[in-house]
Structure formats: structure tokens, C-alpha cells
Amino acid sequence: MKLNELNITEACEGLRKKEFSAVELTESYLDRINQTDEKIKSFITVTKDLAIEQAEDADKKIKSGDVDSNPLLGIPCSVKDVINTKGVLTTAASNILKNYIPAYDATLISRLKKDGMVMLGKVNCDAFAHGASTENSDFFTSHNPWDLDRVPGGSSGGSASSVSADQCLYSIGTDTGGSIRQPASFCNLVGLKPTYGRISRYGLISMTSSTDCPSIIAKRVSDVAIVLNKIAGKDERDSTSSKNKVDDYQKFLEDENIRGMKIGIPQEYFVEGLNGEIKKAVENAVAKIESLGAEIVQISLPYTKYAVPTYYIITPSEISSNLARFDGIRFGYSATNDDSIEAKNLSEIYCKSKGKGFGSEAKRRIMLGTYALSSGYYDAYYLKAQKVRALIKKDFDEAFEKVDAIITPTTPSVAFKIGEHSKSPLEMYMEDIFLSAVSLAGLPCVSIPCGFTKPNDGKNEMPIGMQIIGKYFDEKNILRLASVYENNTDWHNIKPGFK
Amino acid sequence: MVDDKKISIEDVEHIAELARIEISKEETEKFAGELSDVLGYIGQLKEADTKGVEPVSQVTGLVNVLRDDIAKSSDEDTRKTMIDNFPDKSDDYIKVKQVM
């Protein structure tokens, strides 16, 4: 048995049956990171000592039999570096936070710790989660295990590459406009962005507060359900987190009957620009789901075409406000301590700390947002975007009066080559074309594997993902549909050639 | 919606000043072009008819989530980590340069 190739359910069972210990399991992942990360480059920080310590604690609990309803006990994971971890370097993959040690844990981390998590380390992403490839990381670019010349997607690219390369069992990332779904699709994984407010944002390094969602990426739908069970729910420290009842997502997967479930197929997501092989793969997947008893309904989401421009007004606007806190006064890089910089007064400390600390994309978004919110332009940009956002939400509200779930491709093309889009910010923004409308509406969605295609400029078959969108707080049914599809197909079992 | 507008070097300098961020001459030129491109693309929103539409920023229906304003103390370890993060300090206080 290869410990690195297990899913959460299998690993949990192995631990309970004492086939291996949590320390052995953890060591096998640490070895794997050691052997592979020079090529994959998932990790910014490997927390080896902490992981072993947490695994030893887990072994003690398992030995004493204190393991009830605790499937994540002793299960090794990675965490995106925009999530605060007490006492552990948290950089947001940015130079400005290169030495930042948080004084507190994000709520989702405290919850996972309570359940006996083993954290192997903090993984790479685009700096402050601004990007779709990890190429905007201030440190390095992560690689896609399916083809090392290609990106793993982003911004949660290190989360995806670490799970895909068997360096951990699951990863916690974030999804603001597609940042967990697109990497999941690029790396043949399951990526869930829950409803806005389903998982507390307390302790995230904020990007776009009105769409930021902690998100989960793993190898199986059931793995994602297990993790969601543990981290979903109201948090007093995040006033936008929801009081709605948290379902037992794992239990819900047991019901495999999708007969009569109505699935909407929005015509606007099957348009020019969508790769033909991806279109075919998603259509085949839809046919499969129909053959399993679901009813397929053609629908229209006409405001989809405005989603990316709306997103790229709202996002930079909120970023320009959220990133204003990195001003060199309370934490992070400061011109105060930089001998190469002369600053006479407070204002110069602000300007020079940000000027040197932020990378290009963060600066670009701060500038764009500052402009969109500035006097004389607010109505034309931000207010207009918030109105179009209302129309995008209305599109979905109306569609969900007729259907139970909506299926689309996750991305218009497979993982692109490193450097292919990095010259043009606008090209990179287009990566979000099928993803940002859902984020603006705040709906739950999951990307799951549904096929492969060999790109013209590539040597390897690359994974294709499809996106299942659900009603507000109806994670249970999209996960159930995803699980039924997974149980009836083999895509998720195919592994990258990378050894 | 405003007309498609080219962002000038002066505009970029003005925005940078508003954002309190220092950018180099090369960055200023680069951003003028890139921001013009992005704003040109965003400009397509003006064709969307939003007459009578109420803007939305909160999508899950929450209104005025309130709690009692009660201070909670944190442990010494938390306090110390926060203070250790200060770029410049005098005892346990953040030290800043003169304002003017």
C-alpha cells in the first residue's frame, strides 16, 4: 500500500485499524515533499516539526480510542499561505509579508486543530491570491504535475499541485473568483467553493471581502465533504458567516438516487472560445448524468457576459481598501527598517513601504481600485458594477426556480504553459470567464474531473473539469451529484505521469 | 458610464498619490497602458441596462449583524507575537515618524 496515494476515508480507516500510525503517514508525506518539491514547488514553508508533533498527538488519541466522529484526526494537509496560522510564517506569497508571523489562527484552522489536523506546511499561490497561475507569487511559480511546463492554475495553485503530486491528502485554499475551481480543473482534482459565508473568513488575508470564500481541494468528492463538515458554520468573529444549519455532507452522499433532479445547462457557457474537446467532454458528462436519471433543462444566464468586467471593478475596489493596511506601521515589510531607503515622514513610510513591498499585480489592482472608487468615477464604475452584480444574481435566482443544479465547463481551455499569459493582465483575467459570475452571486459550486485532452502545443494529456453550481447553502446536493458522477466514472482515478 | 478613456501619465501619478504608493517611472508608463486596456474592457458594462436596479453587495440576505461590544483580553503569547511584528517600537508601543 502506498500511503501517499490514499484518500481521506482510506487513510482514516488505516489509522483506526492500526495498519499504520499517524506519524508513519505524516513521515511518508514529508518524504514525498522532500523528494518532489524541487520540481513541483508547492511549498513556501514546510512545518515538519509541527506536523510530527500533531501526528504524535493523533496517535495518542487513536491509541486511547478517543476518535469519535473525527475523520480528520492525523490526516496530513497543506494550507494556502493567505490563511493565518498562529506562530507559523504566513506570507500571502508576497514580499511585503515575507517575515510575518501571525498572532492567531484563522477560525477554520482552530476548528481543524481541534479535530486533530496534521499541517505539513504552507503552500504557494499568486501573491495575495491575485492571479490564476501562481506566476504572480513574489517567490516562485508552482508546476503542474500533469506537465511540469504548465501552471497548476491559481491562485490556489500550490494547494492543487500539493494534492495532485501526492504531497498531502487535502488542502485548504480560497476562492474569490475561481481560485480553487480552476486549479482543481487543471490538476484533475475536486475543488469546492462553498456558499459565501458558509465557512468563516476570520483569519484570511482579505482580498475581496464580498466574494472571498475559504475553499477545499482534494482527490475525492467524499474527502471534500468530510472537510466541509468540520469547518462550515457560524463564527462570531465573522459577521458575514451564516447561521444556517450545517448539513452532514458526508452522510448525504449515501443517497445515490438522482432520478428527477433537474440540471440546467446555460447556453452562454458553451460558446465560441471554449475548446472543442472540453465542450465535448462536458456534454458527455451531462449525457452520463442524464442516463443516471437526472433531467436536463436548457437555460439562459444572459448577464454572464458582464461577469468578468463587473468582477474586475468590484475586486480591485475592495482590494484597494483591504491592502491599505499594509502600510509599514504595524507588521510586514517597512521602509522604517530598510537602510537602503530614506523616508522623512509618516507619509513617505506609507508610500515607500508599499512601493517596495508590493509586486506588480497587487499594485495594478490597488491602482485600478483606487481609480474606480475615486471622486467623480464612483457612480460610473463601482456603483454600476454593484447594479450589474444584482442582475447577475437575479439570473441565477430565476434559473434556480426551474432547476436544482447548473453544469458548465470550469475553464475554456486546459492548463496553459508557464509564461503564456503572464505578459497580459487582461488575458489572465479572462481565465475567470466561467467562474466569476458564480462568485459575484455567492453561490456554492464544485469542479470535478470529467475528461482529458492533449493540447496542440503539449506532449501530455491534460485534465478537464466541469463546474456544478447549486442553490444557496445547498452544498449537499451539488456534492451528491458530483459523487454520483464520480462513482460512475474513472477520471478521478487517473494519476499524473509525474513520479 | 464614462467614455472609454485613456489613462495618462498624470492620471497614474494622481492615483498613486491617492493610494499612498510609490511607483517608479517605468511602472507609471506601464500602468498607464495596462490600466487603459483594462478600463477599455470594463467599459462594456455601460451597455448593460441598470435603470431602476438596486445595487447589491451582500448576496446571502444578511442585514445589520450586531453583537455586544465586549472587550476580550488575549494571552501574553498573542500579545508578544503582535508586538514582535511591529517594525519600530518604543517599549510596547508602535513608533512612527513625524506626520508632517
Coordinates of C-alpha atoms in Angstrom, one line a residue, chain A residues 86 99-103 195-196 210 234 239-241 303 305-306 308-310 312-313 328-332 334 336-337 343-347 349-352 354-355 358 360 363-364 366-368 370-371 374 377 380-381 383-391 393 425-426 429-430 440-442 472-473, chain B residues 1-5 7 11-24 27 30-31 34-35 37-39 41-62 65-67 72 75 77-79 81-83 85-88 94-100:
Chain A
K86 CA -0.5 31.1 14.7
N99 CA 8.5 37.7 7.6
Y100 CA 5.0 37.9 9.0
I101 CA 4.2 35.6 12.0
P102 CA 0.5 35.7 12.9
A103 CA -0.5 36.0 16.5
T195 CA -21.7 29.5 -0.4
Y196 CA -20.4 32.9 0.6
S210 CA -17.7 40.4 -0.5
K234 CA -21.3 30.3 12.1
S239 CA -20.3 38.7 10.9
T240 CA -20.9 37.6 7.3
S241 CA -20.7 33.9 8.3
Y303 CA -25.8 38.6 -17.8
K305 CA -21.1 38.2 -20.4
Y306 CA -20.8 41.1 -17.9
V308 CA -15.7 39.4 -15.8
P309 CA -15.9 43.2 -16.3
T310 CA -18.1 43.5 -13.1
Y312 CA -12.7 43.4 -12.3
I313 CA -14.3 46.6 -10.9
G328 CA 4.7 49.5 7.1
I329 CA 3.4 50.6 10.6
R330 CA 2.1 47.5 12.5
F331 CA 3.5 44.5 10.7
G332 CA 5.2 43.3 7.5
S334 CA 8.5 48.6 6.4
T336 CA 11.5 52.1 8.5
N337 CA 13.8 49.2 8.8
A343 CA 11.9 58.4 4.5
K344 CA 11.4 61.7 6.1
N345 CA 7.9 61.4 7.5
L346 CA 4.9 59.1 8.0
S347 CA 3.5 59.6 4.5
I349 CA 6.9 55.5 5.1
Y350 CA 3.5 54.5 3.7
C351 CA 4.4 55.2 0.1
K352 CA 7.8 53.6 0.2
K354 CA 4.0 49.8 -0.3
G355 CA 6.1 50.8 -3.3
F358 CA 4.0 45.0 -3.3
S360 CA 3.2 44.3 -9.9
K363 CA 0.0 47.5 -7.3
R364 CA -2.0 47.2 -10.6
I366 CA -4.7 48.8 -5.9
M367 CA -4.3 51.5 -8.6
L368 CA -7.4 50.2 -10.6
T370 CA -8.4 53.5 -6.2
Y371 CA -9.3 54.9 -9.6
S374 CA -12.2 58.0 -6.7
Y377 CA -15.8 57.8 -11.0
A380 CA -19.7 55.2 -13.2
Y381 CA -17.7 52.2 -12.1
L383 CA -22.0 51.6 -8.3
K384 CA -22.6 50.5 -11.9
A385 CA -20.8 47.2 -11.2
Q386 CA -22.9 46.6 -8.0
K387 CA -26.0 47.1 -10.1
V388 CA -24.9 44.6 -12.7
R389 CA -24.0 42.3 -9.9
A390 CA -27.6 42.4 -8.8
L391 CA -28.7 41.4 -12.4
K393 CA -27.6 37.3 -9.1
P425 CA -3.1 41.1 -17.3
L426 CA -6.3 41.2 -19.4
Y429 CA -8.4 37.9 -16.2
M430 CA -10.2 36.0 -18.9
L440 CA -20.4 37.5 -7.6
A441 CA -23.7 35.7 -6.8
G442 CA -22.1 33.9 -3.8
Y472 CA -27.5 29.0 -1.7
F473 CA -26.3 26.7 1.1
Chain B
M1 CA -20.8 55.3 -17.8
V2 CA -17.8 57.4 -18.6
D3 CA -16.5 57.3 -22.1
D4 CA -13.6 54.9 -22.9
K5 CA -10.8 56.8 -21.6
I7 CA -5.3 56.9 -18.6
D11 CA -3.7 60.2 -14.0
V12 CA -1.4 57.4 -12.9
E13 CA 0.6 59.7 -10.8
H14 CA -2.6 61.1 -9.2
I15 CA -4.0 57.7 -8.5
A16 CA -0.6 56.6 -6.9
E17 CA -0.8 59.6 -4.7
L18 CA -4.3 58.8 -3.6
A19 CA -3.3 55.2 -2.8
R20 CA -0.1 56.4 -1.0
I21 CA 2.0 54.1 -3.1
E22 CA 5.3 55.0 -4.7
I23 CA 5.8 53.7 -8.2
S24 CA 8.8 54.1 -10.5
E27 CA 5.8 51.4 -13.7
K30 CA 3.4 50.5 -17.9
F31 CA 0.4 51.1 -15.7
E34 CA -2.4 48.5 -18.8
L35 CA -5.0 50.4 -16.9
D37 CA -6.6 48.4 -21.6
V38 CA -8.5 47.1 -18.5
L39 CA -10.7 50.1 -18.3
Y41 CA -12.6 46.3 -21.5
I42 CA -14.6 47.1 -18.4
G43 CA -16.2 49.9 -20.4
Q44 CA -18.6 47.3 -22.0
L45 CA -20.6 47.5 -18.8
K46 CA -22.1 50.7 -19.9
E47 CA -24.3 48.8 -22.4
A48 CA -26.0 46.9 -19.6
D49 CA -29.3 48.5 -18.7
T50 CA -29.4 49.0 -15.0
K51 CA -32.2 51.5 -14.8
G52 CA -34.1 51.0 -11.6
V53 CA -31.8 48.3 -10.4
E54 CA -30.8 48.4 -6.7
P55 CA -27.1 47.7 -6.2
V56 CA -26.1 44.6 -4.3
S57 CA -23.1 43.9 -2.1
Q58 CA -24.4 41.3 0.3
V59 CA -25.7 38.3 -1.5
T60 CA -26.9 35.9 1.2
G61 CA -29.5 38.3 2.7
L62 CA -27.8 39.3 5.9
V65 CA -25.4 41.7 12.1
L66 CA -24.8 43.1 15.6
R67 CA -23.1 41.9 18.7
K72 CA -11.8 40.2 25.4
D75 CA -2.9 35.8 26.4
D77 CA 1.9 34.9 23.9
T78 CA -0.5 36.5 21.5
R79 CA 0.3 40.0 22.8
T81 CA 3.7 38.0 18.9
M82 CA 1.8 41.1 17.8
I83 CA 4.4 43.4 19.4
N85 CA 5.7 42.2 14.5
F86 CA 6.0 46.0 15.0
P87 CA 8.5 47.3 12.5
D88 CA 9.6 50.0 15.0
I94 CA 4.4 51.3 17.9
K95 CA 6.7 54.1 16.9
V96 CA 6.0 56.2 13.8
K97 CA 7.8 59.0 12.1
Q98 CA 6.5 62.6 12.4
V99 CA 3.3 63.2 10.5
M100 CA 4.4 66.5 8.8

